[in-house]
Amino acid sequence: MEKWLIQSIWIAVFGFLKEFRPEDPYITQYLTNPPMNFTNEEVIQEIFPVSTYTCLGLTIVMFLITDYLRYKPIVILNALSSFIVQIFLIFTRTKTDMKIMEVFYGTMIACEVAYYTYVYSKVDKKYYKIVSSHMKMACLIGRLVSALLAQTLIDNHILTVPNLNHLTLAGATASIFWAFGLPSIKSSLYFHQSSEHTYIRDSTDVNVSKPKSVCQRLWSDFITAFTNRYVLQWSIWWALGTCFYYQCMSYSQSLWQEIYLNGTDLQVTDNGLIEAIYTIISTLGVYLVGIITIPSWWLVGILTLGQGILLLIMAQDTLLSHAYIGYIMFGTFYHIMATAANCEVAKNIPADSYALVFGVNTFMSLLLQTCLTVIVNSPIGLMLDIRTQFYVYGGGCLIIGVVYTFGALFSTYNTMMRQRIFTTSN
């Protein structure tokens, strides 16, 4: 087996382990029932927002530290943070403890930049596409297996929702041991460049760049990428779309809990099955968008409009089955559009600038999500109930969808006019 493939599989196994979190589909149910007994309002207004604030504060710092420390220590920190989250969930009970837990959860999310960039420092650029697919598929398989396992254990009364925390803790423990076994990195993108500046993997001749030269290169890559109007347009959608995606996915369980408590058609214990179905369908959607040719602006405009309509329906629906279907469709639409956005951005920037663009866009989405959280959730904001929050999210997606649909219409009109002029001139 080739060395690059072994390295790709090694980091992909870590991706599977870090996403093996059977408790996640039931986290709101766990927090709002014994032994935790928090109200739905406390969860969405005081506990969950802490991870958003933490992740925002750490994202840019983690991006630079990851490069400086050469990835592996931050991958280990990701696993350790996941472990600590589960320790807090299992052994603590107060609201303050849960807020501290969310700090570590936000740290875990911020550290994921190391996972997604680690392997690019170990393999040649010609293998980037295939190792990216390995990493993505490993995460999706981890989510799928953990969701199906959780649903099976709950349905057969083998484990209760609180017991799933111990299963998640086992996955986090395994990810720590696996992270320590990952190969070390000798070179990195900015701070530890190979002497020939060609990023030859496993080269022993590595220069440690001075902070000034690192800043100059970061600024140069930033200007190169974001002065490209096409890249900027896609990055704006990337930030906005990702903001609303994570906000809605984070609070969907709270909406399901609200619908369930008021009487509905399904049990809220079906969350694991829904998460598994969502993972399968979104994976198929991402695959199809890669083989079907659809104008990207039309794709983004129409699907974002669809997301807005779905959220407005979910906000007022009383059937849990409808909310589940809306959740699956909303998430699938996002993954399809995010795949298109990643592809369009990657095609129009230098290969070495992608990590920076990814980091900037992620930071902007977190900044927007933090602002949205402060406005709709926090005590200094409006403190909206969960249904009203989804009206806000739905309205936001509708506005974005309208803007990008008009952009697609304008782009199509210009293309047709150019073709007509060209035909006439001939």
JSON list of C-alpha atoms in Angstrom, two decimals, residues 203-368:
[
{"chain": "A", "resi": 203, "resn": "SER", "atom": "CA", "xyz": [11.52, 17.09, 3.85]},
{"chain": "A", "resi": 204, "resn": "THR", "atom": "CA", "xyz": [14.05, 17.52, 6.62]},
{"chain": "A", "resi": 205, "resn": "ASP", "atom": "CA", "xyz": [15.17, 20.94, 5.30]},
{"chain": "A", "resi": 206, "resn": "VAL", "atom": "CA", "xyz": [12.55, 23.24, 6.79]},
{"chain": "A", "resi": 207, "resn": "ASN", "atom": "CA", "xyz": [12.78, 26.97, 7.48]},
{"chain": "A", "resi": 208, "resn": "VAL", "atom": "CA", "xyz": [10.94, 28.63, 10.37]},
{"chain": "A", "resi": 209, "resn": "SER", "atom": "CA", "xyz": [9.46, 31.83, 8.95]},
{"chain": "A", "resi": 210, "resn": "LYS", "atom": "CA", "xyz": [9.57, 35.07, 10.91]},
{"chain": "A", "resi": 211, "resn": "PRO", "atom": "CA", "xyz": [6.22, 36.55, 12.02]},
{"chain": "A", "resi": 212, "resn": "LYS", "atom": "CA", "xyz": [6.67, 39.52, 9.67]},
{"chain": "A", "resi": 213, "resn": "SER", "atom": "CA", "xyz": [7.14, 37.33, 6.60]},
{"chain": "A", "resi": 214, "resn": "VAL", "atom": "CA", "xyz": [4.20, 35.15, 7.67]},
{"chain": "A", "resi": 215, "resn": "CYS", "atom": "CA", "xyz": [1.96, 38.22, 7.95]},
{"chain": "A", "resi": 216, "resn": "GLN", "atom": "CA", "xyz": [3.10, 39.42, 4.54]},
{"chain": "A", "resi": 217, "resn": "ARG", "atom": "CA", "xyz": [2.29, 36.08, 2.94]},
{"chain": "A", "resi": 218, "resn": "LEU", "atom": "CA", "xyz": [-1.08, 35.88, 4.71]},
{"chain": "A", "resi": 219, "resn": "TRP", "atom": "CA", "xyz": [-1.95, 39.37, 3.49]},
{"chain": "A", "resi": 220, "resn": "SER", "atom": "CA", "xyz": [-0.79, 38.57, -0.03]},
{"chain": "A", "resi": 221, "resn": "ASP", "atom": "CA", "xyz": [-2.92, 35.40, -0.16]},
{"chain": "A", "resi": 222, "resn": "PHE", "atom": "CA", "xyz": [-5.89, 37.29, 1.31]},
{"chain": "A", "resi": 223, "resn": "ILE", "atom": "CA", "xyz": [-5.69, 40.07, -1.29]},
{"chain": "A", "resi": 224, "resn": "THR", "atom": "CA", "xyz": [-5.21, 37.60, -4.15]},
{"chain": "A", "resi": 225, "resn": "ALA", "atom": "CA", "xyz": [-8.31, 35.65, -3.15]},
{"chain": "A", "resi": 226, "resn": "PHE", "atom": "CA", "xyz": [-10.76, 38.33, -2.07]},
{"chain": "A", "resi": 227, "resn": "THR", "atom": "CA", "xyz": [-10.07, 40.90, -4.77]},
{"chain": "A", "resi": 228, "resn": "ASN", "atom": "CA", "xyz": [-11.43, 38.29, -7.17]},
{"chain": "A", "resi": 229, "resn": "ARG", "atom": "CA", "xyz": [-15.09, 39.37, -7.46]},
{"chain": "A", "resi": 230, "resn": "TYR", "atom": "CA", "xyz": [-16.30, 35.86, -8.28]},
{"chain": "A", "resi": 231, "resn": "VAL", "atom": "CA", "xyz": [-14.57, 34.40, -5.21]},
{"chain": "A", "resi": 232, "resn": "LEU", "atom": "CA", "xyz": [-15.93, 37.21, -3.06]},
{"chain": "A", "resi": 233, "resn": "GLN", "atom": "CA", "xyz": [-19.51, 36.55, -4.19]},
{"chain": "A", "resi": 234, "resn": "TRP", "atom": "CA", "xyz": [-19.22, 32.87, -3.39]},
{"chain": "A", "resi": 235, "resn": "SER", "atom": "CA", "xyz": [-17.52, 33.61, -0.06]},
{"chain": "A", "resi": 236, "resn": "ILE", "atom": "CA", "xyz": [-20.39, 35.90, 0.94]},
{"chain": "A", "resi": 237, "resn": "TRP", "atom": "CA", "xyz": [-22.88, 33.10, 0.33]},
{"chain": "A", "resi": 238, "resn": "TRP", "atom": "CA", "xyz": [-20.53, 30.64, 2.08]},
{"chain": "A", "resi": 239, "resn": "ALA", "atom": "CA", "xyz": [-20.48, 32.80, 5.23]},
{"chain": "A", "resi": 240, "resn": "LEU", "atom": "CA", "xyz": [-24.23, 33.54, 5.22]},
{"chain": "A", "resi": 241, "resn": "GLY", "atom": "CA", "xyz": [-25.32, 30.02, 4.26]},
{"chain": "A", "resi": 242, "resn": "THR", "atom": "CA", "xyz": [-23.08, 28.38, 6.83]},
{"chain": "A", "resi": 243, "resn": "CYS", "atom": "CA", "xyz": [-24.25, 30.81, 9.52]},
{"chain": "A", "resi": 244, "resn": "PHE", "atom": "CA", "xyz": [-27.92, 29.91, 9.04]},
{"chain": "A", "resi": 245, "resn": "TYR", "atom": "CA", "xyz": [-27.13, 26.21, 8.60]},
{"chain": "A", "resi": 246, "resn": "TYR", "atom": "CA", "xyz": [-25.31, 25.84, 11.91]},
{"chain": "A", "resi": 247, "resn": "GLN", "atom": "CA", "xyz": [-27.80, 28.05, 13.73]},
{"chain": "A", "resi": 248, "resn": "CYS", "atom": "CA", "xyz": [-30.76, 26.00, 12.53]},
{"chain": "A", "resi": 249, "resn": "MET", "atom": "CA", "xyz": [-29.10, 22.62, 13.04]},
{"chain": "A", "resi": 250, "resn": "SER", "atom": "CA", "xyz": [-28.01, 23.62, 16.55]},
{"chain": "A", "resi": 251, "resn": "TYR", "atom": "CA", "xyz": [-31.55, 24.52, 17.62]},
{"chain": "A", "resi": 252, "resn": "SER", "atom": "CA", "xyz": [-33.61, 22.00, 15.63]},
{"chain": "A", "resi": 253, "resn": "GLN", "atom": "CA", "xyz": [-33.78, 19.61, 18.58]},
{"chain": "A", "resi": 254, "resn": "SER", "atom": "CA", "xyz": [-35.24, 22.40, 20.71]},
{"chain": "A", "resi": 255, "resn": "LEU", "atom": "CA", "xyz": [-37.94, 22.93, 18.08]},
{"chain": "A", "resi": 256, "resn": "TRP", "atom": "CA", "xyz": [-38.65, 19.18, 18.01]},
{"chain": "A", "resi": 257, "resn": "GLN", "atom": "CA", "xyz": [-38.89, 19.19, 21.80]},
{"chain": "A", "resi": 258, "resn": "GLU", "atom": "CA", "xyz": [-41.39, 22.07, 21.64]},
{"chain": "A", "resi": 259, "resn": "ILE", "atom": "CA", "xyz": [-43.51, 20.24, 19.04]},
{"chain": "A", "resi": 260, "resn": "TYR", "atom": "CA", "xyz": [-43.33, 16.99, 21.01]},
{"chain": "A", "resi": 261, "resn": "LEU", "atom": "CA", "xyz": [-44.40, 18.54, 24.30]},
{"chain": "A", "resi": 262, "resn": "ASN", "atom": "CA", "xyz": [-47.50, 20.02, 22.66]},
{"chain": "A", "resi": 263, "resn": "GLY", "atom": "CA", "xyz": [-48.58, 16.62, 21.30]},
{"chain": "A", "resi": 264, "resn": "THR", "atom": "CA", "xyz": [-47.66, 15.25, 17.89]},
{"chain": "A", "resi": 265, "resn": "ASP", "atom": "CA", "xyz": [-47.50, 12.17, 15.66]},
{"chain": "A", "resi": 266, "resn": "LEU", "atom": "CA", "xyz": [-44.03, 10.72, 16.43]},
{"chain": "A", "resi": 267, "resn": "GLN", "atom": "CA", "xyz": [-41.73, 10.13, 19.40]},
{"chain": "A", "resi": 268, "resn": "VAL", "atom": "CA", "xyz": [-38.79, 12.45, 19.92]},
{"chain": "A", "resi": 269, "resn": "THR", "atom": "CA", "xyz": [-36.71, 9.31, 20.50]},
{"chain": "A", "resi": 270, "resn": "ASP", "atom": "CA", "xyz": [-36.63, 8.89, 16.69]},
{"chain": "A", "resi": 271, "resn": "ASN", "atom": "CA", "xyz": [-33.90, 11.56, 16.46]},
{"chain": "A", "resi": 272, "resn": "GLY", "atom": "CA", "xyz": [-31.13, 9.02, 15.83]},
{"chain": "A", "resi": 273, "resn": "LEU", "atom": "CA", "xyz": [-32.96, 7.49, 12.86]},
{"chain": "A", "resi": 274, "resn": "ILE", "atom": "CA", "xyz": [-33.60, 10.93, 11.38]},
{"chain": "A", "resi": 275, "resn": "GLU", "atom": "CA", "xyz": [-29.92, 11.86, 11.76]},
{"chain": "A", "resi": 276, "resn": "ALA", "atom": "CA", "xyz": [-28.93, 8.67, 9.95]},
{"chain": "A", "resi": 277, "resn": "ILE", "atom": "CA", "xyz": [-31.38, 9.28, 7.09]},
{"chain": "A", "resi": 278, "resn": "TYR", "atom": "CA", "xyz": [-30.19, 12.88, 6.83]},
{"chain": "A", "resi": 279, "resn": "THR", "atom": "CA", "xyz": [-26.55, 11.75, 6.60]},
{"chain": "A", "resi": 280, "resn": "ILE", "atom": "CA", "xyz": [-27.32, 9.22, 3.83]},
{"chain": "A", "resi": 281, "resn": "ILE", "atom": "CA", "xyz": [-29.46, 11.59, 1.75]},
{"chain": "A", "resi": 282, "resn": "SER", "atom": "CA", "xyz": [-27.06, 14.53, 2.07]},
{"chain": "A", "resi": 283, "resn": "THR", "atom": "CA", "xyz": [-24.17, 12.29, 1.01]},
{"chain": "A", "resi": 284, "resn": "LEU", "atom": "CA", "xyz": [-26.12, 11.20, -2.09]},
{"chain": "A", "resi": 285, "resn": "GLY", "atom": "CA", "xyz": [-27.00, 14.83, -2.80]},
{"chain": "A", "resi": 286, "resn": "VAL", "atom": "CA", "xyz": [-23.34, 15.86, -2.64]},
{"chain": "A", "resi": 287, "resn": "TYR", "atom": "CA", "xyz": [-22.45, 12.99, -4.98]},
{"chain": "A", "resi": 288, "resn": "LEU", "atom": "CA", "xyz": [-25.16, 13.91, -7.51]},
{"chain": "A", "resi": 289, "resn": "VAL", "atom": "CA", "xyz": [-24.17, 17.58, -7.62]},
{"chain": "A", "resi": 290, "resn": "GLY", "atom": "CA", "xyz": [-20.73, 16.44, -8.72]},
{"chain": "A", "resi": 291, "resn": "ILE", "atom": "CA", "xyz": [-22.03, 14.58, -11.77]},
{"chain": "A", "resi": 292, "resn": "ILE", "atom": "CA", "xyz": [-25.03, 16.72, -12.79]},
{"chain": "A", "resi": 293, "resn": "THR", "atom": "CA", "xyz": [-24.33, 20.02, -14.54]},
{"chain": "A", "resi": 294, "resn": "ILE", "atom": "CA", "xyz": [-26.49, 22.78, -13.05]},
{"chain": "A", "resi": 295, "resn": "PRO", "atom": "CA", "xyz": [-25.65, 26.52, -13.26]},
{"chain": "A", "resi": 296, "resn": "SER", "atom": "CA", "xyz": [-24.21, 27.23, -9.81]},
{"chain": "A", "resi": 297, "resn": "TRP", "atom": "CA", "xyz": [-25.90, 30.60, -9.23]},
{"chain": "A", "resi": 298, "resn": "TRP", "atom": "CA", "xyz": [-29.33, 29.13, -10.03]},
{"chain": "A", "resi": 299, "resn": "LEU", "atom": "CA", "xyz": [-28.59, 26.17, -7.75]},
{"chain": "A", "resi": 300, "resn": "VAL", "atom": "CA", "xyz": [-27.73, 28.41, -4.81]},
{"chain": "A", "resi": 301, "resn": "GLY", "atom": "CA", "xyz": [-30.57, 30.87, -5.40]},
{"chain": "A", "resi": 302, "resn": "ILE", "atom": "CA", "xyz": [-33.35, 28.29, -5.73]},
{"chain": "A", "resi": 303, "resn": "LEU", "atom": "CA", "xyz": [-32.17, 25.99, -2.94]},
{"chain": "A", "resi": 304, "resn": "THR", "atom": "CA", "xyz": [-31.68, 28.88, -0.49]},
{"chain": "A", "resi": 305, "resn": "LEU", "atom": "CA", "xyz": [-35.23, 30.01, -1.27]},
{"chain": "A", "resi": 306, "resn": "GLY", "atom": "CA", "xyz": [-36.31, 26.43, -0.60]},
{"chain": "A", "resi": 307, "resn": "GLN", "atom": "CA", "xyz": [-34.50, 26.50, 2.75]},
{"chain": "A", "resi": 308, "resn": "GLY", "atom": "CA", "xyz": [-36.34, 29.66, 3.75]},
{"chain": "A", "resi": 309, "resn": "ILE", "atom": "CA", "xyz": [-39.72, 28.15, 2.88]},
{"chain": "A", "resi": 310, "resn": "LEU", "atom": "CA", "xyz": [-38.89, 24.95, 4.79]},
{"chain": "A", "resi": 311, "resn": "LEU", "atom": "CA", "xyz": [-37.92, 26.89, 7.94]},
{"chain": "A", "resi": 312, "resn": "LEU", "atom": "CA", "xyz": [-41.12, 28.96, 7.84]},
{"chain": "A", "resi": 313, "resn": "ILE", "atom": "CA", "xyz": [-43.19, 25.77, 7.55]},
{"chain": "A", "resi": 314, "resn": "MET", "atom": "CA", "xyz": [-41.27, 24.13, 10.40]},
{"chain": "A", "resi": 315, "resn": "ALA", "atom": "CA", "xyz": [-41.76, 27.21, 12.60]},
{"chain": "A", "resi": 316, "resn": "GLN", "atom": "CA", "xyz": [-45.54, 26.82, 12.59]},
{"chain": "A", "resi": 317, "resn": "ASP", "atom": "CA", "xyz": [-46.00, 23.07, 12.14]},
{"chain": "A", "resi": 318, "resn": "THR", "atom": "CA", "xyz": [-47.43, 20.81, 14.86]},
{"chain": "A", "resi": 319, "resn": "LEU", "atom": "CA", "xyz": [-46.36, 17.48, 13.36]},
{"chain": "A", "resi": 320, "resn": "LEU", "atom": "CA", "xyz": [-42.96, 16.14, 14.27]},
{"chain": "A", "resi": 321, "resn": "SER", "atom": "CA", "xyz": [-42.83, 14.13, 11.04]},
{"chain": "A", "resi": 322, "resn": "HIS", "atom": "CA", "xyz": [-42.99, 17.36, 9.03]},
{"chain": "A", "resi": 323, "resn": "ALA", "atom": "CA", "xyz": [-40.25, 18.94, 11.15]},
{"chain": "A", "resi": 324, "resn": "TYR", "atom": "CA", "xyz": [-38.05, 15.88, 10.61]},
{"chain": "A", "resi": 325, "resn": "ILE", "atom": "CA", "xyz": [-38.56, 16.01, 6.82]},
{"chain": "A", "resi": 326, "resn": "GLY", "atom": "CA", "xyz": [-37.82, 19.75, 6.84]},
{"chain": "A", "resi": 327, "resn": "TYR", "atom": "CA", "xyz": [-34.61, 19.11, 8.82]},
{"chain": "A", "resi": 328, "resn": "ILE", "atom": "CA", "xyz": [-33.42, 16.47, 6.33]},
{"chain": "A", "resi": 329, "resn": "MET", "atom": "CA", "xyz": [-34.22, 18.64, 3.29]},
{"chain": "A", "resi": 330, "resn": "PHE", "atom": "CA", "xyz": [-32.72, 21.81, 4.80]},
{"chain": "A", "resi": 331, "resn": "GLY", "atom": "CA", "xyz": [-29.45, 20.07, 5.65]},
{"chain": "A", "resi": 332, "resn": "THR", "atom": "CA", "xyz": [-29.23, 18.30, 2.30]},
{"chain": "A", "resi": 333, "resn": "PHE", "atom": "CA", "xyz": [-29.79, 21.57, 0.42]},
{"chain": "A", "resi": 334, "resn": "TYR", "atom": "CA", "xyz": [-26.95, 23.16, 2.40]},
{"chain": "A", "resi": 335, "resn": "HIS", "atom": "CA", "xyz": [-24.46, 20.36, 1.71]},
{"chain": "A", "resi": 336, "resn": "ILE", "atom": "CA", "xyz": [-25.26, 20.49, -2.02]},
{"chain": "A", "resi": 337, "resn": "MET", "atom": "CA", "xyz": [-24.73, 24.27, -2.10]},
{"chain": "A", "resi": 338, "resn": "ALA", "atom": "CA", "xyz": [-21.63, 24.14, 0.11]},
{"chain": "A", "resi": 339, "resn": "THR", "atom": "CA", "xyz": [-20.07, 21.58, -2.23]},
{"chain": "A", "resi": 340, "resn": "ALA", "atom": "CA", "xyz": [-20.75, 23.86, -5.20]},
{"chain": "A", "resi": 341, "resn": "ALA", "atom": "CA", "xyz": [-19.32, 26.85, -3.30]},
{"chain": "A", "resi": 342, "resn": "ASN", "atom": "CA", "xyz": [-16.17, 24.97, -2.27]},
{"chain": "A", "resi": 343, "resn": "CYS", "atom": "CA", "xyz": [-15.62, 23.85, -5.85]},
{"chain": "A", "resi": 344, "resn": "GLU", "atom": "CA", "xyz": [-16.15, 27.30, -7.38]},
{"chain": "A", "resi": 345, "resn": "VAL", "atom": "CA", "xyz": [-13.85, 28.99, -4.87]},
{"chain": "A", "resi": 346, "resn": "ALA", "atom": "CA", "xyz": [-11.13, 26.33, -5.20]},
{"chain": "A", "resi": 347, "resn": "LYS", "atom": "CA", "xyz": [-11.13, 26.66, -8.99]},
{"chain": "A", "resi": 348, "resn": "ASN", "atom": "CA", "xyz": [-10.49, 30.40, -8.82]},
{"chain": "A", "resi": 349, "resn": "ILE", "atom": "CA", "xyz": [-7.73, 30.72, -6.21]},
{"chain": "A", "resi": 350, "resn": "PRO", "atom": "CA", "xyz": [-4.16, 29.39, -5.89]},
{"chain": "A", "resi": 351, "resn": "ALA", "atom": "CA", "xyz": [-4.07, 25.97, -4.24]},
{"chain": "A", "resi": 352, "resn": "ASP", "atom": "CA", "xyz": [-2.03, 27.22, -1.27]},
{"chain": "A", "resi": 353, "resn": "SER", "atom": "CA", "xyz": [-4.61, 29.94, -0.52]},
{"chain": "A", "resi": 354, "resn": "TYR", "atom": "CA", "xyz": [-7.48, 27.54, 0.12]},
{"chain": "A", "resi": 355, "resn": "ALA", "atom": "CA", "xyz": [-6.74, 27.02, 3.83]},
{"chain": "A", "resi": 356, "resn": "LEU", "atom": "CA", "xyz": [-6.71, 30.79, 4.38]},
{"chain": "A", "resi": 357, "resn": "VAL", "atom": "CA", "xyz": [-9.96, 31.32, 2.44]},
{"chain": "A", "resi": 358, "resn": "PHE", "atom": "CA", "xyz": [-11.54, 28.44, 4.37]},
{"chain": "A", "resi": 359, "resn": "GLY", "atom": "CA", "xyz": [-10.44, 30.01, 7.65]},
{"chain": "A", "resi": 360, "resn": "VAL", "atom": "CA", "xyz": [-11.65, 33.53, 6.76]},
{"chain": "A", "resi": 361, "resn": "ASN", "atom": "CA", "xyz": [-15.03, 32.29, 5.53]},
{"chain": "A", "resi": 362, "resn": "THR", "atom": "CA", "xyz": [-15.46, 30.12, 8.61]},
{"chain": "A", "resi": 363, "resn": "PHE", "atom": "CA", "xyz": [-14.60, 33.07, 10.85]},
{"chain": "A", "resi": 364, "resn": "MET", "atom": "CA", "xyz": [-17.10, 35.32, 9.05]},
{"chain": "A", "resi": 365, "resn": "SER", "atom": "CA", "xyz": [-19.85, 32.71, 9.35]},
{"chain": "A", "resi": 366, "resn": "LEU", "atom": "CA", "xyz": [-19.15, 32.39, 13.08]},
{"chain": "A", "resi": 367, "resn": "LEU", "atom": "CA", "xyz": [-19.14, 36.17, 13.46]},
{"chain": "A", "resi": 368, "resn": "LEU", "atom": "CA", "xyz": [-22.54, 36.36, 11.77]}
]
